[in-house]
GROMACS .gro file of C-alpha atoms in nm:
model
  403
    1UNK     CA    1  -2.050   2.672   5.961
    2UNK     CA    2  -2.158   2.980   5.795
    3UNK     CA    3  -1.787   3.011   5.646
    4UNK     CA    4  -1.823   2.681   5.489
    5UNK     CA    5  -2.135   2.778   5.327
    6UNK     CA    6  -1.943   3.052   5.107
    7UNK     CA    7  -1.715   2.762   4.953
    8UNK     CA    8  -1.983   2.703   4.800
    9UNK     CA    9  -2.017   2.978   4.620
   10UNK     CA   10  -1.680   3.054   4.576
   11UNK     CA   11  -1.663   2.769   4.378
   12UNK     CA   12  -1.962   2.781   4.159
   13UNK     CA   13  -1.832   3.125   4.042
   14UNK     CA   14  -1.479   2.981   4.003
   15UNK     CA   15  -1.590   2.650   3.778
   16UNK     CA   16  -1.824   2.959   3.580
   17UNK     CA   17  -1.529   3.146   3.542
   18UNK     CA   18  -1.287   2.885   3.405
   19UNK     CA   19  -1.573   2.760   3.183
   20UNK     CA   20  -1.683   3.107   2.978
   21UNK     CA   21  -1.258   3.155   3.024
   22UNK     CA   22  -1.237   2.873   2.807
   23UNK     CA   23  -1.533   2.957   2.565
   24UNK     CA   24  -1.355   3.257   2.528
   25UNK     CA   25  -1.019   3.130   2.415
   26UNK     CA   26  -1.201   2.867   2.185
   27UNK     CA   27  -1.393   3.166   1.995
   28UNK     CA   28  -1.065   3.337   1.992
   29UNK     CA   29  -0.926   3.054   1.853
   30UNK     CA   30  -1.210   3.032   1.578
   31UNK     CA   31  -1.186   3.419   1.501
   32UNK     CA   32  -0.804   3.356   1.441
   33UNK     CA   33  -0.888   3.033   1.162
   34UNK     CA   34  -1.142   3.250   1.012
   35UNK     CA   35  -0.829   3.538   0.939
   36UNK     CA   36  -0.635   3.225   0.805
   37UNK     CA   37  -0.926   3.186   0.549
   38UNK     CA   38  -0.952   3.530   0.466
   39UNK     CA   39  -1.307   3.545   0.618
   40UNK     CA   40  -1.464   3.789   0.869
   41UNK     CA   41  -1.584   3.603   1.230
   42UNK     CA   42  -1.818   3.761   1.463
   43UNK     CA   43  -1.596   3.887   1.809
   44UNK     CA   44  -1.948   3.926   2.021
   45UNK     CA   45  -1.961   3.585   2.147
   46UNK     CA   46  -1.568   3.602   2.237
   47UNK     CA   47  -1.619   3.939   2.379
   48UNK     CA   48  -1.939   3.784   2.615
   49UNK     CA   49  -1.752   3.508   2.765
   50UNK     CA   50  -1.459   3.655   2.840
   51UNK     CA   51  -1.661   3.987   3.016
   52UNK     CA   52  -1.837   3.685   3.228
   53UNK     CA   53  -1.509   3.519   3.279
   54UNK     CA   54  -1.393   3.880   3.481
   55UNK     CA   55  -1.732   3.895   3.665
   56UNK     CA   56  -1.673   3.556   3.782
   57UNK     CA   57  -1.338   3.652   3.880
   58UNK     CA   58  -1.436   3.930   4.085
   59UNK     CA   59  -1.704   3.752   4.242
   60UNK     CA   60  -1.413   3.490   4.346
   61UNK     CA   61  -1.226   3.758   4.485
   62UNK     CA   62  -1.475   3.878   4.706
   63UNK     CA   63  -1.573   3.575   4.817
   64UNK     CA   64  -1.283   3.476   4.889
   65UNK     CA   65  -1.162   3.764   5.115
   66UNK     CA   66  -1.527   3.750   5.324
   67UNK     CA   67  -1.425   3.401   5.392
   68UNK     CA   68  -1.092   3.479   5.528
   69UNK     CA   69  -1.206   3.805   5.710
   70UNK     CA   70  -1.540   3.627   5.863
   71UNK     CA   71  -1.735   3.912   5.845
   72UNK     CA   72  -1.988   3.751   5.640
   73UNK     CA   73  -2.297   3.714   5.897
   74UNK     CA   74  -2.183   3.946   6.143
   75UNK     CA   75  -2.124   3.857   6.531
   76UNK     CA   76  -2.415   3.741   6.584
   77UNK     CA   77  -2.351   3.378   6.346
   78UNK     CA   78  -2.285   3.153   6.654
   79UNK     CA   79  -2.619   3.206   6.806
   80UNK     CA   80  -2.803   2.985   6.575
   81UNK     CA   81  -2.604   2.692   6.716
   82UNK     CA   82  -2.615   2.750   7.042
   83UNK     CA   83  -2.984   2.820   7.043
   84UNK     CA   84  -3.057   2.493   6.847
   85UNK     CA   85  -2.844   2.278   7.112
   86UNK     CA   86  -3.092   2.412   7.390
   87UNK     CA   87  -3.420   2.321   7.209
   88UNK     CA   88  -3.264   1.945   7.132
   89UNK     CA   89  -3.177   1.956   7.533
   90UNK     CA   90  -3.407   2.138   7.662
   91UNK     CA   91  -3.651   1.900   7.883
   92UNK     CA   92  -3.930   2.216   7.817
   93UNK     CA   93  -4.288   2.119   7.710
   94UNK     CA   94  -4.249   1.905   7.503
   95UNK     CA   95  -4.100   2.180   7.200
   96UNK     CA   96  -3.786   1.995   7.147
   97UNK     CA   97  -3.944   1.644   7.140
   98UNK     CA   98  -4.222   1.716   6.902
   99UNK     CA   99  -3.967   1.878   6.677
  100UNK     CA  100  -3.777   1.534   6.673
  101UNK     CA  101  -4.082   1.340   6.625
  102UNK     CA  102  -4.181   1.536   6.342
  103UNK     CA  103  -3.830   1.518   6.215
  104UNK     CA  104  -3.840   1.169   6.280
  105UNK     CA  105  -4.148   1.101   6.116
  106UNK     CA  106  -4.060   1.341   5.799
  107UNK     CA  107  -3.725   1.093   5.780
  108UNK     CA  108  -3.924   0.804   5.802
  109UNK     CA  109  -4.167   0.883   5.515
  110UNK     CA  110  -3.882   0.942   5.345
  111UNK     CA  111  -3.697   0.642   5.329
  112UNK     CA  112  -4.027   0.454   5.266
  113UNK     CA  113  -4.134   0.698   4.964
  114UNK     CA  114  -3.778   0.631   4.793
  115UNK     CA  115  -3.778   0.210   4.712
  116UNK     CA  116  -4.054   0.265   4.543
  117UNK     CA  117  -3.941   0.590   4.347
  118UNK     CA  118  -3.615   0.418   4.263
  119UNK     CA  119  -3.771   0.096   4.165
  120UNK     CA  120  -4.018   0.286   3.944
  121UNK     CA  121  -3.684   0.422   3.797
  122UNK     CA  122  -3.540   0.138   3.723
  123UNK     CA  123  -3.854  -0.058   3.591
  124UNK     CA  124  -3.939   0.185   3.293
  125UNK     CA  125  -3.612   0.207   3.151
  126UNK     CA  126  -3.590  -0.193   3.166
  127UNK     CA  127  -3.930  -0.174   3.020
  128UNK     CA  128  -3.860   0.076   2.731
  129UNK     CA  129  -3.528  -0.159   2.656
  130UNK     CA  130  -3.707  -0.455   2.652
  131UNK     CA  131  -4.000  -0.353   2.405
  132UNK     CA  132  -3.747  -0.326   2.125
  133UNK     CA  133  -3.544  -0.620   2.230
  134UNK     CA  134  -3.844  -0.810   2.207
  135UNK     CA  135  -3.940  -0.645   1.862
  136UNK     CA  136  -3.592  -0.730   1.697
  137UNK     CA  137  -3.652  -1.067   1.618
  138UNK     CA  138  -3.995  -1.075   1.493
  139UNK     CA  139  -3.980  -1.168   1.124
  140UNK     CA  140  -4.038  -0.935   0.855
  141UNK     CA  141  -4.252  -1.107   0.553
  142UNK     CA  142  -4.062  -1.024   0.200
  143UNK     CA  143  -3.683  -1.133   0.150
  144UNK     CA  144  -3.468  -0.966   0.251
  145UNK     CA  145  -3.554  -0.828   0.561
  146UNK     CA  146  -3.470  -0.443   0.646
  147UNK     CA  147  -3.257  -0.348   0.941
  148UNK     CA  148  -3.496  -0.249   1.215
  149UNK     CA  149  -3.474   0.084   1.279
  150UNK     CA  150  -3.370   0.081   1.671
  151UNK     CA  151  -3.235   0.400   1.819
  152UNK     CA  152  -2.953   0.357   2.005
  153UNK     CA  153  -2.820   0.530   2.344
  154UNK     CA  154  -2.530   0.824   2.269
  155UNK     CA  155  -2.363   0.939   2.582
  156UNK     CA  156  -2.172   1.300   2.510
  157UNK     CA  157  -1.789   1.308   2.522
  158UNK     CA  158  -1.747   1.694   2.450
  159UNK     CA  159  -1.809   1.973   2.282
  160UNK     CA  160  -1.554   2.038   1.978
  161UNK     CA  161  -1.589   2.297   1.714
  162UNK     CA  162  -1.861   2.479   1.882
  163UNK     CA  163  -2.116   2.180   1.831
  164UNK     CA  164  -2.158   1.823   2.043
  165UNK     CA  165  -1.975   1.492   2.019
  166UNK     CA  166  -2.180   1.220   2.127
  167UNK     CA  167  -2.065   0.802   2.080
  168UNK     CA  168  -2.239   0.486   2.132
  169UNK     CA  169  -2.207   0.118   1.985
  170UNK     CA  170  -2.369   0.050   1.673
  171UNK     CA  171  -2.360  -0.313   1.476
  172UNK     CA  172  -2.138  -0.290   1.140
  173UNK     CA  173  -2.179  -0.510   0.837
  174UNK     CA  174  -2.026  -0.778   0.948
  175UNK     CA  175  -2.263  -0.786   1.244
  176UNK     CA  176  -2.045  -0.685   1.522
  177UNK     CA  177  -2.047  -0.403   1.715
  178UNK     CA  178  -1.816  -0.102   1.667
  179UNK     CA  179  -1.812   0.236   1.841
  180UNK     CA  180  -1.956   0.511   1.642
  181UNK     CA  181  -1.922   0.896   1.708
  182UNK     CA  182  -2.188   1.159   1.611
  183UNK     CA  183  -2.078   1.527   1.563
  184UNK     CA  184  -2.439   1.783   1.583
  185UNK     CA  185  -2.375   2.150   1.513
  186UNK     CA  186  -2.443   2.397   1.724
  187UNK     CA  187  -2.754   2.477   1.555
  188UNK     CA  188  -2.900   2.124   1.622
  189UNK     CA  189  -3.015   2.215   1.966
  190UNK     CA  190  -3.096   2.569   1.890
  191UNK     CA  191  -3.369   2.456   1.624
  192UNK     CA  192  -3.545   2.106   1.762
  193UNK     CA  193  -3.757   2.124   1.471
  194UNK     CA  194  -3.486   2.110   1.203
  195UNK     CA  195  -3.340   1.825   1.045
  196UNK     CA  196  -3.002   1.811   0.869
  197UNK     CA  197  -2.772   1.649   0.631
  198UNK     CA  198  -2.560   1.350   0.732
  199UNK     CA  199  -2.203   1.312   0.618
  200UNK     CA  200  -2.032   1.010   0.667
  201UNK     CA  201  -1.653   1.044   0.745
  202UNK     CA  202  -1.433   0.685   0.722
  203UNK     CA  203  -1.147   0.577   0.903
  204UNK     CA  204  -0.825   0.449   0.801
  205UNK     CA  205  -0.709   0.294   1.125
  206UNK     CA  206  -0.871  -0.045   1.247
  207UNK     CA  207  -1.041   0.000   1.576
  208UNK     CA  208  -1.057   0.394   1.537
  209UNK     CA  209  -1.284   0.689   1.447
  210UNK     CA  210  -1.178   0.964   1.172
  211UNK     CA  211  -1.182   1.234   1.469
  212UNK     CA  212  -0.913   1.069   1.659
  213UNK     CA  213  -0.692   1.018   1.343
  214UNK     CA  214  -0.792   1.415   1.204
  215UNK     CA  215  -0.804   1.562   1.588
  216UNK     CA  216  -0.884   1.922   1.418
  217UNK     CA  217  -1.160   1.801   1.163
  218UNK     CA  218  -1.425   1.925   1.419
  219UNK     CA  219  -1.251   2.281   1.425
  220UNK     CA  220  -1.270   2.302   1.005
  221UNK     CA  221  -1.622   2.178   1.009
  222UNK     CA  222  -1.688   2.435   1.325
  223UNK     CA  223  -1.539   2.701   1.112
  224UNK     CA  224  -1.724   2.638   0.790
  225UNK     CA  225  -2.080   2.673   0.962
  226UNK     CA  226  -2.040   2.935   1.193
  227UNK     CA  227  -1.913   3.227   0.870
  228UNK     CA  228  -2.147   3.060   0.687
  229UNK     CA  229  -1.935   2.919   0.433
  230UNK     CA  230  -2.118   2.591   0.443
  231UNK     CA  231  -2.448   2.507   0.599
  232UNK     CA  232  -2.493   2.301   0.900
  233UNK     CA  233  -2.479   1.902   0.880
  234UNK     CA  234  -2.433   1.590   1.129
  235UNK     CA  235  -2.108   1.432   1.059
  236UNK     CA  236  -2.133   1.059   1.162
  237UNK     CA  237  -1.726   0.878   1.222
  238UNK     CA  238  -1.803   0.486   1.239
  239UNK     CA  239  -1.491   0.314   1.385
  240UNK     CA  240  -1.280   0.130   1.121
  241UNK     CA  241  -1.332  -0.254   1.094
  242UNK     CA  242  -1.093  -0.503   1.200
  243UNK     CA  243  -0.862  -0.746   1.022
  244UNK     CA  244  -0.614  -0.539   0.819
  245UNK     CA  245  -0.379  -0.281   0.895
  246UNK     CA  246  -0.549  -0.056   0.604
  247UNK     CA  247  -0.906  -0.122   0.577
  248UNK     CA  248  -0.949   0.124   0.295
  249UNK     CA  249  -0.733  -0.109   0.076
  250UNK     CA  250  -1.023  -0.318   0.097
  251UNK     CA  251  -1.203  -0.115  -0.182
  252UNK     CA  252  -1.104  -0.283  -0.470
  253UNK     CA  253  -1.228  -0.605  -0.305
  254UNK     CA  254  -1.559  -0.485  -0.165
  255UNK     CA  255  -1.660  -0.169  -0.203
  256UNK     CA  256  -1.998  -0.264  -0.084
  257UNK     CA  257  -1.882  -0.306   0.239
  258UNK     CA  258  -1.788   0.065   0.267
  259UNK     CA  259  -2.042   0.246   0.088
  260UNK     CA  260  -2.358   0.051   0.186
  261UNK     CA  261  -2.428   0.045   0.570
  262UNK     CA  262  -2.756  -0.029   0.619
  263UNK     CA  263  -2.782  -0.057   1.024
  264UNK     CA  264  -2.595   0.267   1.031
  265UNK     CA  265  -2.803   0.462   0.825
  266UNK     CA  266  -3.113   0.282   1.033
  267UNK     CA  267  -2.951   0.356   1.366
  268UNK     CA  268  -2.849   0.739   1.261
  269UNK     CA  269  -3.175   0.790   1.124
  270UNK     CA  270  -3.383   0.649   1.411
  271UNK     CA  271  -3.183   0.865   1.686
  272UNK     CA  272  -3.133   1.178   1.538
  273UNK     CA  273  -3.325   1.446   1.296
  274UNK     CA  274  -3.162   1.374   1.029
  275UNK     CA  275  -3.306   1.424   0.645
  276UNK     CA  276  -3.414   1.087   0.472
  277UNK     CA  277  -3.130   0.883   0.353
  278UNK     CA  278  -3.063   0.923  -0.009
  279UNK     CA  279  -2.826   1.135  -0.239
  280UNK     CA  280  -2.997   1.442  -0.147
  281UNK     CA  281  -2.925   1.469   0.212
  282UNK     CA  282  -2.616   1.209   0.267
  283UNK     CA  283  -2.265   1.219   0.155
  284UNK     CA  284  -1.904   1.111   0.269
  285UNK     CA  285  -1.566   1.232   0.379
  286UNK     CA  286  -1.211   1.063   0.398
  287UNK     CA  287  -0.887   1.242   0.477
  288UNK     CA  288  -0.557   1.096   0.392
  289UNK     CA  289  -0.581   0.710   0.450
  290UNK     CA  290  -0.986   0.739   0.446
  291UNK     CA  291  -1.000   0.906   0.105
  292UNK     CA  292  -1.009   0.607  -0.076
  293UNK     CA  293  -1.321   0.514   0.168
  294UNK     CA  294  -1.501   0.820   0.055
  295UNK     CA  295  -1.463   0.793  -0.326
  296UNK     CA  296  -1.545   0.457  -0.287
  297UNK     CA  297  -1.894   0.545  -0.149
  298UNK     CA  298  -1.963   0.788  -0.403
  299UNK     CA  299  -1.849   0.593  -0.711
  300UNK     CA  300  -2.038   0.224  -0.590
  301UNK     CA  301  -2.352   0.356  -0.409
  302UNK     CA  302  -2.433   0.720  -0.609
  303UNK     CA  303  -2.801   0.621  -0.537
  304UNK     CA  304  -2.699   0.653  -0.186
  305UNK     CA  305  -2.467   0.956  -0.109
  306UNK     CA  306  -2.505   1.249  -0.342
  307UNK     CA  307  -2.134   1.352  -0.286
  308UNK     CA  308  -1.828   1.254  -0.140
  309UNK     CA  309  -1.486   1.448  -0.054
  310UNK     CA  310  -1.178   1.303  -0.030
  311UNK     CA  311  -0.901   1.468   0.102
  312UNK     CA  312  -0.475   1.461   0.073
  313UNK     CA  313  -0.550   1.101  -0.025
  314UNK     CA  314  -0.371   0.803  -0.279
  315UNK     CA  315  -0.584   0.564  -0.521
  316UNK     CA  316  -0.639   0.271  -0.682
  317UNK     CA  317  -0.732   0.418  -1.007
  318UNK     CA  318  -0.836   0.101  -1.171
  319UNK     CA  319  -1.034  -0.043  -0.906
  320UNK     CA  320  -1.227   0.247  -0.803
  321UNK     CA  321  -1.294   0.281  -1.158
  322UNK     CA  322  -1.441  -0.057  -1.158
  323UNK     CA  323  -1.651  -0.004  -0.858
  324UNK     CA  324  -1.831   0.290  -1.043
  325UNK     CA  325  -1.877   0.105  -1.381
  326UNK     CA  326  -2.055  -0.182  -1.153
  327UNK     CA  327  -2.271   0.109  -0.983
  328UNK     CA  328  -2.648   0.053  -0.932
  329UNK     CA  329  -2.879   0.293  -1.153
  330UNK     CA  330  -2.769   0.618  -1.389
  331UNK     CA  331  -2.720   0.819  -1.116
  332UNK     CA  332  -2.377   1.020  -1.170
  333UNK     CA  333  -2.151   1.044  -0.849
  334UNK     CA  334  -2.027   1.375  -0.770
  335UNK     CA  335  -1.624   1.379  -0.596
  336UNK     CA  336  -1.419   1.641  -0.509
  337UNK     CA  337  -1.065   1.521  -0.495
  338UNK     CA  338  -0.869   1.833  -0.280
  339UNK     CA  339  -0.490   1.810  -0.191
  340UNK     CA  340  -0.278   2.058  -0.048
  341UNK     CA  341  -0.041   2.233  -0.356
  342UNK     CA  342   0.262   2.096  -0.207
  343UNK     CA  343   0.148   1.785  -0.221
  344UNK     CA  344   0.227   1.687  -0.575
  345UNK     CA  345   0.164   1.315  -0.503
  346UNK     CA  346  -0.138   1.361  -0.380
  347UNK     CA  347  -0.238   1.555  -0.673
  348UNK     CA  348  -0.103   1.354  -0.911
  349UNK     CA  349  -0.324   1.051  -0.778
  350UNK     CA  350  -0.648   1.270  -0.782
  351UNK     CA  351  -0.557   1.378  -1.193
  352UNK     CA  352  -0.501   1.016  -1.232
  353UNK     CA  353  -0.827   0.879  -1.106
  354UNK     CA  354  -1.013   1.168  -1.251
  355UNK     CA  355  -0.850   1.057  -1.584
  356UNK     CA  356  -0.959   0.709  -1.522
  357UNK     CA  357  -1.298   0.769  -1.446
  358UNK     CA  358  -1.398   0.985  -1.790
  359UNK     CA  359  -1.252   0.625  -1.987
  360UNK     CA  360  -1.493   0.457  -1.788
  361UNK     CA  361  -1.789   0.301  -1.825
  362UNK     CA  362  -2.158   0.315  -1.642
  363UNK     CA  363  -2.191   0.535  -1.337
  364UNK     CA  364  -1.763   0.587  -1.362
  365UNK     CA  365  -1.764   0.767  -1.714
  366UNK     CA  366  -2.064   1.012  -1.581
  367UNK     CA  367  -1.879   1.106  -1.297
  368UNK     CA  368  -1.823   1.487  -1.230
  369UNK     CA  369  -1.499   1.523  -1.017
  370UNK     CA  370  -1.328   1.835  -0.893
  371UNK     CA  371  -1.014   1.902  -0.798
  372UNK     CA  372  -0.915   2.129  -0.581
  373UNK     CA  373  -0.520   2.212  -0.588
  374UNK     CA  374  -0.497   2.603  -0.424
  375UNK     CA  375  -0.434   2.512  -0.051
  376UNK     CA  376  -0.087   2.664   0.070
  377UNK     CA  377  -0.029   2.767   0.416
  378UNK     CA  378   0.251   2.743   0.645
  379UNK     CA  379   0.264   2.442   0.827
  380UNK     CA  380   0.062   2.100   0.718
  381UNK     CA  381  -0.172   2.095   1.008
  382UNK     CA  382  -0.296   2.457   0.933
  383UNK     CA  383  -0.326   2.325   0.567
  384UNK     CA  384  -0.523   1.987   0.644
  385UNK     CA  385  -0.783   2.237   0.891
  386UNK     CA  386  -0.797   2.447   0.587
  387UNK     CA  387  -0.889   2.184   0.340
  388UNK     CA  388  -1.129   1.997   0.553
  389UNK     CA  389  -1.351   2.310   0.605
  390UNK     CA  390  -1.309   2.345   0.193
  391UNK     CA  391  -1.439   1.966   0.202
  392UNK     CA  392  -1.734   2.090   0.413
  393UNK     CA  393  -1.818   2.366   0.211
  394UNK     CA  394  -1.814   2.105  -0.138
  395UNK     CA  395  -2.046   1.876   0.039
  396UNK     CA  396  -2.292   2.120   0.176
  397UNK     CA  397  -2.304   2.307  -0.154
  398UNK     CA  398  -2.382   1.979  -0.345
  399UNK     CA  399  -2.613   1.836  -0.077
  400UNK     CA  400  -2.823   2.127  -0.127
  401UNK     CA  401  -2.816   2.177  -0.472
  402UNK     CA  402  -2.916   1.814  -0.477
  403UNK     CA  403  -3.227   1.825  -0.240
   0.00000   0.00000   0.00000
C-alpha cells in the first residue's frame, strides 16, 4: 500500500519533467529562429525550464529507487493494516460499529447531496444556452437586421508559438457552420484587461484552416511578439468554404464574400477582448493560395480591415483591381505584397498587381502597396517562417499607426 502511494508521485514529477523538458526545447527552438532573423532572444525562460526539467528528474530518481528499496515508511508500515482489520472485527464496545455507522451515514449523505449538485450542474448551463437561443430569433426593427452578437464555446487544442489555439463552430456567409480556430498570444492571459488587434488569416483549401495548410505560421507570429518586432494580436483562421477546389479564385466573382463576414466579426468580438472592428484594429493575412483572399479584403472592404498581407501568392490583376475601384467610401487600402527573392513568379505577380492598382480607379488607384522582395534563406520552409513573421510585423505596424 504505502509503495503504491509513491507512484504517485513518481509520476507527477515525471509528467512535470517531460512538460518544462519540452518548454525548454520549444524556447530553444524560438532562440534559434530569432539567430535566423538576426535578432537577439531572451535564454532565461529556456534556461528555467530546462533547470526544472533536471529537478524533476532527480526527484524521479529518488523516487523511484525508495520504491524499489521499500524503505520509505520504515518497518513499522504494515501495522496500520493490521490494526484497522481488528477494529472492523473486533466485537469490542461498540468502537468498530459506531465507526461504520458513521462511515455509513457520511456515505449516505453523500450520495444524496450529489443528484442534486449534479442536476444543479447541468440545469444552469442548459439555462445559460437557452437564454440566447431564445434571444436569436426575436426580430430586430430596421432592415437589415445585424448578426446577433452570440459568443460561442472554444475548446483549446494546444499551445503553438508560445500563445493558445482554441476552435469552435461558427456560421459563415452562406449560413452554415464551419470550424474556426482562434490563435491568443501569450500576453492575452497575462493582461485580462487588455484588448488586441484581430487579424484574419484565409484559407486556400475547402474544408481547412490556414494553420493546417502553413503548420509553422504560429512559430513566425510567436517569434515576431516575443523580440518585439511586432506587437501582440489575435489571429482568427476561419475554415475555407466548400464547393470549389480553390475558393480564393472566387474573388473576382465575389469578393464580398471574403472580405465582409459579419457573424464572424460578431462571434470574435462577443467571445474575446478584442478592439472594435474597423480598420484600426482588424486586418488580414493569406499565404500562398490564401493571398489572393487577403488582398481581396483589403482592396473591397478598406472601411473594414486597415491592412492586409499577402504572402508568396499569384493574382488576378484585373479583377482585384475591380474589386477596389467598386470599394465602399475613400478610405485607401494598405497591402503588403512579400515573396521570397527566389521566387521570381511570385514577384512578378505582386509588381503586376501593384502596377494595376495605381491605373485604377476609386479605392484601387489610392492604394499604398509594398513589396517586400529581400527574403533568402536556405531552404523554403525557413523562408515562408521568415516571411510570415515579416507579414506580422507589416500588420502590427499599420494597425497601430492606424488606431
Amino acid at each position: 500500500m504505502v509503495r503504491s502511494l509513491l507512484v504517485v508521485p513518481l509520476l507527477a514529477a515525471a509528467a512535470g519533467g517531460v512538460w518544462l523538458a519540452r518548454g525548454a526545447l520549444l524556447r530553444w527552438r524560438d532562440l534559434r529562429a530569432a539567430e535566423t532573423y538576426e535578432l537577439t532572444g531572451d535564454q532565461r525562460p529556456m534556461l528555467l525550464r530546462a533547470a526544472g526539467a533536471m529537478v524533476c528528474g532527480v526527484c524521479v530518481t529518488a523516487l523511484a529507487l525508495l520504491t524499489a528499496l521499500g524503505t520509505f515508511g520504515g518497518p513499522g508500515a504494515p501495522g496500520p493494516r493490521s490494526g484497522s482489520a481488528e477494529v472492523g472485527s473486533g466485537p469490542g464496545p461498540g468502537s468498530g460499529s459506531v465507526s461504520g455507522s458513521d462511515s455509513d451515514a457520511a456515505a449516505g449523505a453523500t450520495r444524496q447531496a450529489a443528484p442534486p449538485a449534479g442536476g444543479n450542474a447541468q440545469a444552469a448551463p442548459a439555462q445559460a444556452a437557452a437564454a440566447p437561443a431564445a434571444a436569436t430569433p426575436a426580430v430586430v426593427p430596421g432592415p437589415p437586421p445585424a448578426p446577433a452578437p452570440v459568443a460561442s464555446r472554444f475548446d483549446s487544442v494546444g499551445h503553438p508559438g508560445g500563445g493558445e489555439l482554441l476552435q469552435s463552430a461558427v456560421l459563415g456567409p452562406d449560413g452554415h457552420p464551419r470550424n474556426v480556430r482562434v490563435w491568443l498570444p501569450a500576453q492575452y492571459a497575462k493582461d485580462p484587461n487588455a484588448r488586441f488587434p484581430v487579424v484574419v488569416m484565409h484559407a486556400a483549401t475547402p474544408r481547412k484552416t490556414a494553420d493546417t495548410e502553413v503548420p509553422d505560421v504560429f512559430e513566425g507570429l510567436g517569434s515576431a511578439v516575443q523580440t518585439g518586432k511586432a506587437r501582440p494580436f489575435i489571429l482568427v483562421a476561419p475554415e475555407a468554404p466548400n464547393g470549389t477546389a480553390h475558393p480564393c479564385d472566387l474573388v473576382a466573382a465575389a469578393p464580398q464574400a471574403v472580405a465582409d463576414d459579419a457573424a464572424l466579426r460578431a462571434t470574435i468580438a462577443a467571445t474575446f477582448r478584442t478592439l472594435p472592428a474597423g480598420p484600426a484594429s482588424w486586418g488580414a493575412l493569406g499565404v500562398e493560395g490564401g493571398a489572393p483572399c487577403a488582398a481581396a479584403a483589403a482592396l473591397a472592404r478598406p472601411d473594414l480591415y486597415g491592412a492586409a498581407a499577402a504572402v508568396s501568392g499569384r493574382y488576378d490583376a484585373a479583377a482585384l483591381t475591380q474589386t477596389g475601384a467598386e470599394a465602399p467610401g475613400n478610405a485607401a487600402p494598405k497591402l503588403l505584397l512579400a515573396a521570397a527573392k527566389a521566387d521570381t513568379a511570385g514577384l512578378d505577380a505582386a509588381r503586376k498587381l501593384q502596377t494595376a492598382l495605381r491605373g485604377g480607379t476609386g479605392a484601387a488607384a489610392r492604394a499604398e502597396v509594398r513589396i517586400s522582395d529581400n527574403v533568402q534563406d536556405y531552404t523554403p520552409d525557413r523562408e515562408r517562417l521568415r516571411l510570415v513573421r515579416q507579414a506580422a510585423q507589416y500588420l502590427a505596424e499599420t494597425l497601430a499607426k492606424t488606431s
